[in-house]
Tab-separated table of C-alpha atoms and ligand atoms in Angstrom:
chain	number	residue	atom	x	y	z
U	118	MET	CA	-46.413	-8.339	41.861
U	119	TYR	CA	-42.752	-7.601	41.194
U	120	ASP	CA	-40.332	-9.613	39.064
U	121	MET	CA	-37.197	-8.115	40.572
U	122	LYS	CA	-36.193	-6.009	43.580
U	123	LEU	CA	-33.093	-3.800	43.776
U	124	LEU	CA	-31.308	-1.855	46.471
U	125	VAL	CA	-29.216	0.898	44.901
U	126	PHE	CA	-26.713	3.165	46.624
U	127	GLY	CA	-24.991	6.262	45.239
U	128	ASP	CA	-21.409	7.262	46.018
U	129	ILE	CA	-19.992	5.351	48.995
U	130	TYR	CA	-17.433	7.757	50.410
U	131	GLY	CA	-14.223	6.459	51.990
U	132	ARG	CA	-13.817	4.554	55.219
U	133	LYS	CA	-16.866	6.136	56.805
U	134	GLY	CA	-19.022	5.044	53.879
U	135	ARG	CA	-17.680	1.498	54.016
U	136	GLN	CA	-18.365	1.307	57.745
U	137	LEU	CA	-21.917	2.565	57.237
U	138	ILE	CA	-22.628	-0.042	54.556
U	139	ALA	CA	-21.270	-2.779	56.840
U	140	GLN	CA	-23.443	-1.491	59.664
U	141	TYR	CA	-26.717	-0.847	57.823
U	142	LEU	CA	-26.814	-3.094	54.753
U	143	PRO	CA	-27.570	-6.361	56.600
U	144	GLU	CA	-30.749	-4.915	58.106
U	145	LEU	CA	-31.704	-3.268	54.791
U	146	ARG	CA	-31.242	-6.618	53.043
U	147	THR	CA	-33.487	-8.254	55.644
U	148	LYS	CA	-36.131	-5.557	55.258
U	149	TYR	CA	-36.193	-5.364	51.437
U	150	ASP	CA	-34.875	-8.801	50.350
U	151	PRO	CA	-33.296	-7.445	47.134
U	152	ASP	CA	-32.249	-9.639	44.192
U	153	PHE	CA	-29.284	-7.327	43.552
U	154	VAL	CA	-27.496	-4.631	45.556
U	155	ILE	CA	-25.725	-1.978	43.467
U	156	ALA	CA	-23.416	0.791	44.714
U	157	ASN	CA	-21.215	3.469	43.175
U	158	SER	CA	-17.581	2.875	44.215
U	159	GLU	CA	-15.785	5.831	42.634
U	160	ASN	CA	-15.173	7.437	46.053
U	161	LEU	CA	-14.593	4.226	47.957
U	162	THR	CA	-10.876	4.502	48.712
U	163	ASN	CA	-10.110	7.747	50.538
U	164	GLY	CA	-12.580	9.536	48.244
U	165	LYS	CA	-11.173	8.211	44.990
U	166	GLY	CA	-11.462	5.098	42.850
U	167	PRO	CA	-11.571	1.742	44.600
U	168	ILE	CA	-8.886	-0.766	45.360
U	169	PRO	CA	-9.947	-4.446	45.252
U	170	GLU	CA	-9.533	-4.832	49.019
U	171	HIS	CA	-12.246	-2.215	49.614
U	172	LEU	CA	-14.521	-3.740	46.964
U	173	HIS	CA	-14.164	-7.106	48.713
U	174	GLU	CA	-15.081	-5.377	51.976
U	175	LEU	CA	-18.329	-4.122	50.438
U	176	GLN	CA	-19.026	-7.505	48.875
U	177	ARG	CA	-18.744	-9.068	52.324
U	178	SER	CA	-21.278	-6.470	53.480
U	179	GLY	CA	-23.673	-7.603	50.726
U	180	VAL	CA	-23.039	-5.416	47.647
U	181	ASP	CA	-23.203	-7.343	44.343
U	182	ILE	CA	-22.423	-4.761	41.633
U	183	PHE	CA	-20.355	-1.568	41.484
U	184	THR	CA	-20.669	1.423	39.171
U	185	GLY	CA	-18.167	4.268	38.765
U	186	GLY	CA	-17.543	7.825	37.653
U	187	ASN	CA	-14.835	10.421	37.149
U	188	HIS	CA	-12.571	8.847	39.803
U	189	SER	CA	-12.893	5.270	38.527
U	190	PHE	CA	-9.312	5.125	37.266
U	191	ALA	CA	-7.655	6.816	40.273
U	192	ASN	CA	-6.230	3.511	41.537
U	193	MET	CA	-5.887	1.893	38.147
U	194	ASP	CA	-2.536	0.268	38.999
U	195	PHE	CA	-4.292	-1.773	41.675
U	196	CYS	CA	-7.736	-2.168	40.107
U	197	ALA	CA	-7.247	-2.644	36.346
U	198	ASP	CA	-6.958	-6.443	36.537
U	199	TYR	CA	-10.013	-6.594	38.787
U	200	MET	CA	-12.003	-4.466	36.339
U	201	ASN	CA	-10.880	-6.545	33.359
U	202	THR	CA	-11.782	-9.886	34.943
U	203	PRO	CA	-14.629	-11.646	33.087
U	204	ASN	CA	-17.869	-10.999	34.953
U	205	SER	CA	-16.158	-8.360	37.111
U	206	PRO	CA	-18.751	-6.706	39.342
U	207	GLN	CA	-16.965	-3.356	38.862
U	208	LEU	CA	-18.197	-1.221	35.953
U	209	ARG	CA	-16.999	2.217	34.860
U	210	PRO	CA	-18.697	4.756	32.579
U	211	ALA	CA	-19.250	3.312	29.105
U	212	ASN	CA	-18.631	6.567	27.252
U	213	PHE	CA	-14.953	7.172	27.942
U	214	TYR	CA	-13.022	7.097	24.691
U	215	ASP	CA	-11.631	3.663	23.979
U	216	SER	CA	-9.370	3.335	20.985
U	217	LYS	CA	-6.677	1.123	19.564
U	218	HIS	CA	-4.194	3.676	20.900
U	219	TYR	CA	-5.300	3.729	24.538
U	220	GLN	CA	-7.420	0.996	26.023
U	221	LEU	CA	-9.036	1.779	29.360
U	222	PRO	CA	-9.685	-1.043	31.817
U	223	GLY	CA	-13.136	-2.323	32.544
U	224	ARG	CA	-16.471	-1.967	30.812
U	225	GLY	CA	-19.559	0.177	31.137
U	226	VAL	CA	-22.332	-2.279	30.292
U	227	TRP	CA	-22.793	-5.729	31.726
U	228	LEU	CA	-25.473	-8.350	32.211
U	229	PHE	CA	-25.697	-9.686	35.750
U	230	GLU	CA	-27.639	-12.880	36.432
U	231	LYS	CA	-28.666	-14.241	39.806
U	232	ASN	CA	-31.452	-16.603	40.821
U	233	GLY	CA	-32.719	-16.617	37.246
U	234	LYS	CA	-33.045	-12.802	37.170
U	235	LYS	CA	-31.362	-10.846	34.377
U	236	LEU	CA	-30.293	-7.289	35.157
U	237	LEU	CA	-28.457	-5.136	32.611
U	238	VAL	CA	-26.440	-2.374	34.285
U	239	ILE	CA	-25.274	0.652	32.283
U	240	ASN	CA	-22.892	3.307	33.601
U	241	LEU	CA	-22.543	6.717	31.910
U	242	ILE	CA	-20.736	9.965	32.679
U	243	SER	CA	-21.516	13.493	31.551
U	244	GLY	CA	-19.049	15.735	29.763
U	245	ASN	CA	-20.643	18.867	31.249
U	246	PHE	CA	-19.069	20.518	34.331
U	247	LEU	CA	-16.737	17.537	34.734
U	248	LYS	CA	-13.113	17.499	33.677
U	249	ASP	CA	-13.107	14.428	31.453
U	250	ASP	CA	-13.662	14.734	27.737
U	251	VAL	CA	-16.033	11.897	26.896
U	252	TYR	CA	-18.150	10.545	24.087
U	253	ASN	CA	-21.670	12.018	24.140
U	254	PRO	CA	-23.634	9.998	26.745
U	255	PHE	CA	-26.951	10.508	24.912
U	256	LEU	CA	-25.578	9.046	21.702
U	257	LYS	CA	-23.765	6.300	23.588
U	258	ILE	CA	-26.853	5.069	25.367
U	259	ASP	CA	-28.759	5.109	22.082
U	260	GLU	CA	-26.162	2.693	20.717
U	261	ILE	CA	-26.281	0.549	23.856
U	262	LEU	CA	-30.086	0.333	23.990
U	263	THR	CA	-30.317	-0.486	20.296
U	264	GLU	CA	-28.176	-3.505	21.042
U	265	HIS	CA	-29.924	-4.220	24.347
U	266	PRO	CA	-33.690	-3.744	24.127
U	267	LEU	CA	-35.513	-3.872	27.458
U	268	GLU	CA	-37.582	-6.908	26.390
U	269	LYS	CA	-34.456	-9.102	26.638
U	270	TYR	CA	-34.049	-8.516	30.376
U	271	ASP	CA	-35.939	-8.436	33.641
U	272	GLY	CA	-34.649	-4.904	34.095
U	273	ILE	CA	-32.188	-2.289	32.848
U	274	ILE	CA	-30.749	0.387	35.140
U	275	VAL	CA	-28.567	3.384	34.269
U	276	ASP	CA	-26.223	5.198	36.676
U	277	PHE	CA	-25.656	8.609	35.047
U	278	HIS	CA	-22.742	10.311	36.810
U	279	ARG	CA	-23.233	14.038	36.308
U	280	GLU	CA	-23.485	17.522	37.838
U	281	SER	CA	-26.477	19.172	36.194
U	282	THR	CA	-30.068	18.580	37.222
U	283	ALA	CA	-31.247	19.796	33.807
U	284	GLU	CA	-29.127	17.208	32.031
U	285	SER	CA	-30.388	14.500	34.373
U	286	TYR	CA	-34.024	15.268	33.500
U	287	CYS	CA	-33.209	15.286	29.793
U	288	MET	CA	-31.489	11.911	30.126
U	289	ALA	CA	-34.509	10.474	31.950
U	290	GLU	CA	-36.752	11.653	29.100
U	291	TRP	CA	-34.277	10.359	26.499
U	292	VAL	CA	-34.326	6.813	27.899
U	293	SER	CA	-37.981	6.869	28.970
U	294	GLY	CA	-39.634	3.542	28.190
U	295	ARG	CA	-36.293	1.975	27.275
U	296	VAL	CA	-34.920	1.342	30.769
U	297	SER	CA	-36.400	0.427	34.150
U	298	LEU	CA	-34.516	3.025	36.191
U	299	GLN	CA	-32.301	6.005	35.401
U	300	TYR	CA	-30.646	7.590	38.416
U	301	GLY	CA	-27.863	10.050	39.106
U	302	THR	CA	-24.738	9.969	41.221
U	303	HIS	CA	-21.816	12.367	41.832
U	304	THR	CA	-23.331	15.424	43.568
U	305	HIS	CA	-23.572	13.423	46.819
U	306	VAL	CA	-26.790	15.162	47.861
U	307	GLN	CA	-29.997	13.153	47.633
U	308	THR	CA	-32.640	14.912	45.560
U	309	ASN	CA	-36.334	14.817	46.399
U	310	ASP	CA	-37.518	14.088	42.854
U	311	ASP	CA	-38.049	10.345	42.739
U	312	ARG	CA	-40.723	9.684	40.140
U	313	ILE	CA	-42.046	7.037	37.779
U	314	LEU	CA	-42.648	8.292	34.242
U	315	ALA	CA	-45.779	7.269	32.323
U	316	SER	CA	-43.607	4.894	30.291
U	317	GLY	CA	-42.678	2.938	33.436
U	318	THR	CA	-39.148	4.318	33.763
U	319	GLY	CA	-38.195	5.256	37.307
U	320	ALA	CA	-36.050	8.383	37.601
U	321	MET	CA	-34.210	10.357	40.260
U	322	THR	CA	-31.611	13.088	39.776
U	323	ASP	CA	-29.235	11.958	42.546
U	324	ILE	CA	-29.782	9.102	44.953
U	325	GLY	CA	-27.239	10.561	47.387
U	326	MET	CA	-24.023	9.732	49.201
U	327	THR	CA	-23.244	7.293	51.964
U	328	GLY	CA	-20.592	8.859	54.165
U	329	ALA	CA	-20.060	11.582	56.746
U	330	LEU	CA	-23.222	13.676	57.172
U	331	ASN	CA	-21.523	16.869	58.313
U	332	SER	CA	-18.964	17.151	55.558
U	333	SER	CA	-18.353	18.685	52.176
U	334	ILE	CA	-19.229	15.754	49.895
U	335	GLY	CA	-17.539	13.384	52.336
U	336	GLN	CA	-14.475	15.546	52.993
U	337	GLU	CA	-13.683	17.587	56.060
U	338	PHE	CA	-14.719	21.268	56.057
U	339	LYS	CA	-11.269	22.523	56.996
U	340	GLY	CA	-10.087	21.278	53.642
U	341	TRP	CA	-12.795	23.016	51.641
U	342	ILE	CA	-13.783	26.230	53.437
U	343	PRO	CA	-10.353	27.833	52.754
U	344	THR	CA	-10.966	27.239	49.046
U	345	PHE	CA	-14.235	29.151	49.139
U	346	VAL	CA	-12.956	31.892	51.463
U	347	SER	CA	-9.625	32.488	49.725
U	348	GLY	CA	-10.787	31.809	46.191
U	349	THR	CA	-7.906	29.429	45.610
U	350	GLY	CA	-7.114	25.839	46.459
U	351	HIS	CA	-3.769	26.960	47.892
U	352	PHE	CA	-4.824	26.578	51.544
U	353	SER	CA	-6.712	23.364	51.140
U	354	GLY	CA	-5.885	19.910	52.349
U	355	LYS	CA	-8.875	17.894	51.268
U	356	LYS	CA	-9.267	14.723	53.303
U	357	GLU	CA	-12.131	12.420	54.067
U	358	THR	CA	-13.699	12.752	57.468
U	359	ASP	CA	-15.034	10.045	59.692
U	360	MET	CA	-15.986	12.403	62.466
U	361	GLY	CA	-19.551	12.560	63.651
U	362	PRO	CA	-22.696	10.972	62.306
U	363	GLY	CA	-23.048	9.310	58.953
U	364	VAL	CA	-25.763	9.245	56.342
U	365	VAL	CA	-26.823	6.265	54.228
U	366	CYS	CA	-28.583	7.183	50.973
U	367	GLY	CA	-30.078	5.059	48.230
U	368	VAL	CA	-33.281	3.746	46.715
U	369	PHE	CA	-35.323	0.581	46.809
U	370	VAL	CA	-36.869	-0.404	43.486
U	371	GLU	CA	-39.431	-2.975	42.390
U	372	ILE	CA	-39.592	-3.892	38.713
U	373	GLN	CA	-42.324	-5.781	36.845
U	374	LYS	CA	-42.033	-6.678	33.172
U	375	GLY	CA	-39.156	-4.236	32.876
U	376	LYS	CA	-41.146	-1.325	34.308
U	377	CYS	CA	-40.513	0.369	37.621
U	378	ILE	CA	-43.582	-0.121	39.804
U	379	HIS	CA	-42.152	1.149	43.093
U	380	LEU	CA	-39.373	3.651	43.781
U	381	GLU	CA	-38.597	4.443	47.391
U	382	LYS	CA	-35.957	6.818	48.750
U	383	ILE	CA	-33.788	5.589	51.584
U	384	ARG	CA	-32.021	8.108	53.834
U	385	ILE	CA	-30.820	6.959	57.232
U	386	ILE	CA	-28.983	9.312	59.567
U	387	GLU	CA	-26.667	7.758	62.103
U	388	TRP	CA	-26.666	9.615	65.396
U	389	VAL	CA	-23.504	9.077	67.371
J	414	FE2	FE1	-17.955	11.831	40.878
């Protein structure tokens, strides 16, 4: 018997992604009856960081909590106040450098409570193959989990925004037994490696994108193919696409006594 149920989505890409969540989330909520719905919003506004209007749109569709990534600060002028609000549902990776010199908006760890259920959400970003220079995510989560042992909560989940599959597996092993679920976002392609470790930690390298199915990570091909053919970005005009069918990707999770007892991939293709 579960203590808590979660519906978790990876990167929601642009207008197409928002439309897909509005279209499919109500029936997914009816089917799974989750306590919390979590989604990554770093591509929400034309492929970059969210503006509050688009976060409100997803909240109306039934999303409770938002995580982020390398594009989290793209619309900082519009979103900083929203991210700094007490109990803001919008997180961003915890391991960006914060200092007395430059203070970034938002936070990367937060306790969410609903219907008596306590869920700690942690957001991390890798420094490998991504442009941002960040504090080591392995050391950062050690610090976080020392302060937040799993016993204090009904569940702890970690969105690790990264490129490398190898690093994702190492992170899963690093937090094994200390969190309920560690999952990846950012590559936009759902991996077929959902698993529950012997410790009770659920893990999956990338839970996948919600956006245009026939696209290059949510963007139109005519923006990206010239980059690969010419070897430069000179010919590219990278835009989101809302042409053709969409894909909705995520996972459904059941947690008991902090351990993952059920991890189920969700991948719905919209035929239009
Ligand atoms: Fe990303």
